[in-house]
CSV table of C-alpha atoms in Angstrom, one decimal:
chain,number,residue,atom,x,y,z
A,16,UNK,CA,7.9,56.4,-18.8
A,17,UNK,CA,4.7,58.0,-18.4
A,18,UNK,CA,2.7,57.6,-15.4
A,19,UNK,CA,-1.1,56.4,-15.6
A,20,UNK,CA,-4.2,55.6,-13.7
A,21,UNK,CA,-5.2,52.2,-12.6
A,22,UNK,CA,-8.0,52.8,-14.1
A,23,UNK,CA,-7.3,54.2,-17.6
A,24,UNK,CA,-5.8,52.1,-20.6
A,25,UNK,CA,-2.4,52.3,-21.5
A,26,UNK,CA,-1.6,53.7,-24.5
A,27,UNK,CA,1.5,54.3,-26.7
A,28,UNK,CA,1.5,54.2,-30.3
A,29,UNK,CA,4.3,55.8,-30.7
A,30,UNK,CA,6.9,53.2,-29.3
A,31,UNK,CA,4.4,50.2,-30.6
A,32,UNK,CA,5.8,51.5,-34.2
A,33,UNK,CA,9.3,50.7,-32.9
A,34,UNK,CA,8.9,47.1,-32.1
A,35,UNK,CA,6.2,45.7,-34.7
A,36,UNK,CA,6.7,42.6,-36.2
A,37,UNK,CA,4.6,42.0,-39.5
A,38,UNK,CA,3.2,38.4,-40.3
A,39,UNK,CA,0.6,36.9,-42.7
A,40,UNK,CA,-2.3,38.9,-42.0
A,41,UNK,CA,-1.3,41.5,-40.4
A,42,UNK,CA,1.1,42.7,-37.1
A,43,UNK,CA,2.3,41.8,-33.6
A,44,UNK,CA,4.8,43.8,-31.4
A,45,UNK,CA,7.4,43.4,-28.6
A,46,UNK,CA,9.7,40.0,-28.9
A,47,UNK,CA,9.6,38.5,-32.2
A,48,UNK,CA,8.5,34.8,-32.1
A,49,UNK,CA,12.1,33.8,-33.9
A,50,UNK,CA,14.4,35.4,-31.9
A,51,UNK,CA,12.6,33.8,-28.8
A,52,UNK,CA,12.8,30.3,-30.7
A,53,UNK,CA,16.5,30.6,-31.3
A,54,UNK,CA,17.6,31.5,-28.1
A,55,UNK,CA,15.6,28.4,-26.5
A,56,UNK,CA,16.7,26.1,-28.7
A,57,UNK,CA,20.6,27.5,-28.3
A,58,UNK,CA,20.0,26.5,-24.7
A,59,UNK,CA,18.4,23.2,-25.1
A,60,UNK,CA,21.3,22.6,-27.4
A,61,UNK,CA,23.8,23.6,-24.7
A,62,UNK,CA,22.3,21.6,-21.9
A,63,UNK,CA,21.6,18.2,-23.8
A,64,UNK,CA,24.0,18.8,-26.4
A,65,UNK,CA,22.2,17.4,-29.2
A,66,UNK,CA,21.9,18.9,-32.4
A,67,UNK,CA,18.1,17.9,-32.8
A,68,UNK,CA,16.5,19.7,-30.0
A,69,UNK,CA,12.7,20.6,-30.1
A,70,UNK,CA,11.9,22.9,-27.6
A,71,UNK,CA,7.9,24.0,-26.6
A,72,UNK,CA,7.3,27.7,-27.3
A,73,UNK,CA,4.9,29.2,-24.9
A,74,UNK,CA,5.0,33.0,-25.1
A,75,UNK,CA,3.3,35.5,-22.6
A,76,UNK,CA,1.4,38.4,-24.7
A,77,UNK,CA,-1.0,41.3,-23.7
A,78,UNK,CA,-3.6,43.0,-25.9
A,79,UNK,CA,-2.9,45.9,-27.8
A,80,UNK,CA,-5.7,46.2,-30.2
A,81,UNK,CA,-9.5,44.8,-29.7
A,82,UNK,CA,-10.7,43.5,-26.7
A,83,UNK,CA,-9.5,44.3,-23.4
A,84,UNK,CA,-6.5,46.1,-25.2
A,85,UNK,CA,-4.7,48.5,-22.6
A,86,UNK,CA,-5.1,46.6,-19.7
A,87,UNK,CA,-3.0,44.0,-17.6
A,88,UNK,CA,-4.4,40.8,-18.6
A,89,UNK,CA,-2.5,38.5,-20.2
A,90,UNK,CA,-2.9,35.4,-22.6
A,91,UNK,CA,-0.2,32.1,-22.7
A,92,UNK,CA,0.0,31.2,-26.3
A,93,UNK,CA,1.5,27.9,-27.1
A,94,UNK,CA,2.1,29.0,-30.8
A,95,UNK,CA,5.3,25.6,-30.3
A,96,UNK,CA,2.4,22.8,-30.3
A,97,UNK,CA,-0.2,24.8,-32.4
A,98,UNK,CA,-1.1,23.9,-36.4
A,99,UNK,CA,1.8,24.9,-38.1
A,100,UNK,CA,-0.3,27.0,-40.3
A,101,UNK,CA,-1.1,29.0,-37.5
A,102,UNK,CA,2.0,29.9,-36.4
A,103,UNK,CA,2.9,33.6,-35.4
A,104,UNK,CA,-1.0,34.6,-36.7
A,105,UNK,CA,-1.9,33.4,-32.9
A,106,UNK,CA,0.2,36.8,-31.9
A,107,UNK,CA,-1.7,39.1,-33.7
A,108,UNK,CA,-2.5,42.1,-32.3
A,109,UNK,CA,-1.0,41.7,-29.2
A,110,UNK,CA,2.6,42.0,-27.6
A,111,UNK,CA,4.8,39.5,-26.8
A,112,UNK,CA,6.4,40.0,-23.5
A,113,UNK,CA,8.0,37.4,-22.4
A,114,UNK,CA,8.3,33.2,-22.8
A,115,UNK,CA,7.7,30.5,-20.2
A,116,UNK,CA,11.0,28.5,-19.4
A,117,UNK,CA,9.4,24.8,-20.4
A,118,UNK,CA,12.4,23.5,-19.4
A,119,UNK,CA,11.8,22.4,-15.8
A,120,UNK,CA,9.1,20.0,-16.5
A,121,UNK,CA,6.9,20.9,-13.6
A,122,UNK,CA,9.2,21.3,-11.5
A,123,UNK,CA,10.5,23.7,-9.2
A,124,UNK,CA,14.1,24.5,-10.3
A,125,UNK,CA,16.6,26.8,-8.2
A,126,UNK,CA,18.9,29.1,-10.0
């Protein structure tokens, strides 16, 4: 990658293109909110082994367009236990970079 200044945005539109994920009313970008569902619930399903497993969603995103876009910061969006009619709209313009692992319950689990 490209190297940049603490203090300057980052910036590239160019791979943004590659990983943008359209929903009603307009666009978010990096992990789509599906796959991320799937593979949580495959896991729940694995470790209770239950068909029927709801698992929380809580996604990790970062600004890419409006305020504080470029920067570091980042938002937890609980898009799991939001109205339904809300649903992937809470991602808009921002990346999805990762998920928080709900699974532990508060507590500290070793790997």
């Amino acid at each position: 990658g490209e190297l940049t200044r603490w203090e300057e945005a980052f910036s590239d539109p160019e791979r943004l293109k590659d990983c943008a994920h359209k929903c009603f009313g307009g666009v978010y970008y990096g992990r789509r909110y599906g796959d991320v569902v799937e593979e949580l619930t495959r896991i729940a399903r694995e470790k209770d082994r239950e068909e029927n497993v709801e698992v929380p969603v809580v996604l990790l995103t970062v600004p890419i367009h409006g305020p504080k876009s470029g920067t570091s910061k980042f938002s937890i969006v609980r898009v799991g236990e939001s109205p339904r009619e809300w649903g992937e709209r809470l991602l808009l313009n921002s990346a999805v970079i990762g998920h928080l692992d709900c699974s532990a319950d508060g507590r500290i689990v070793e790997e």
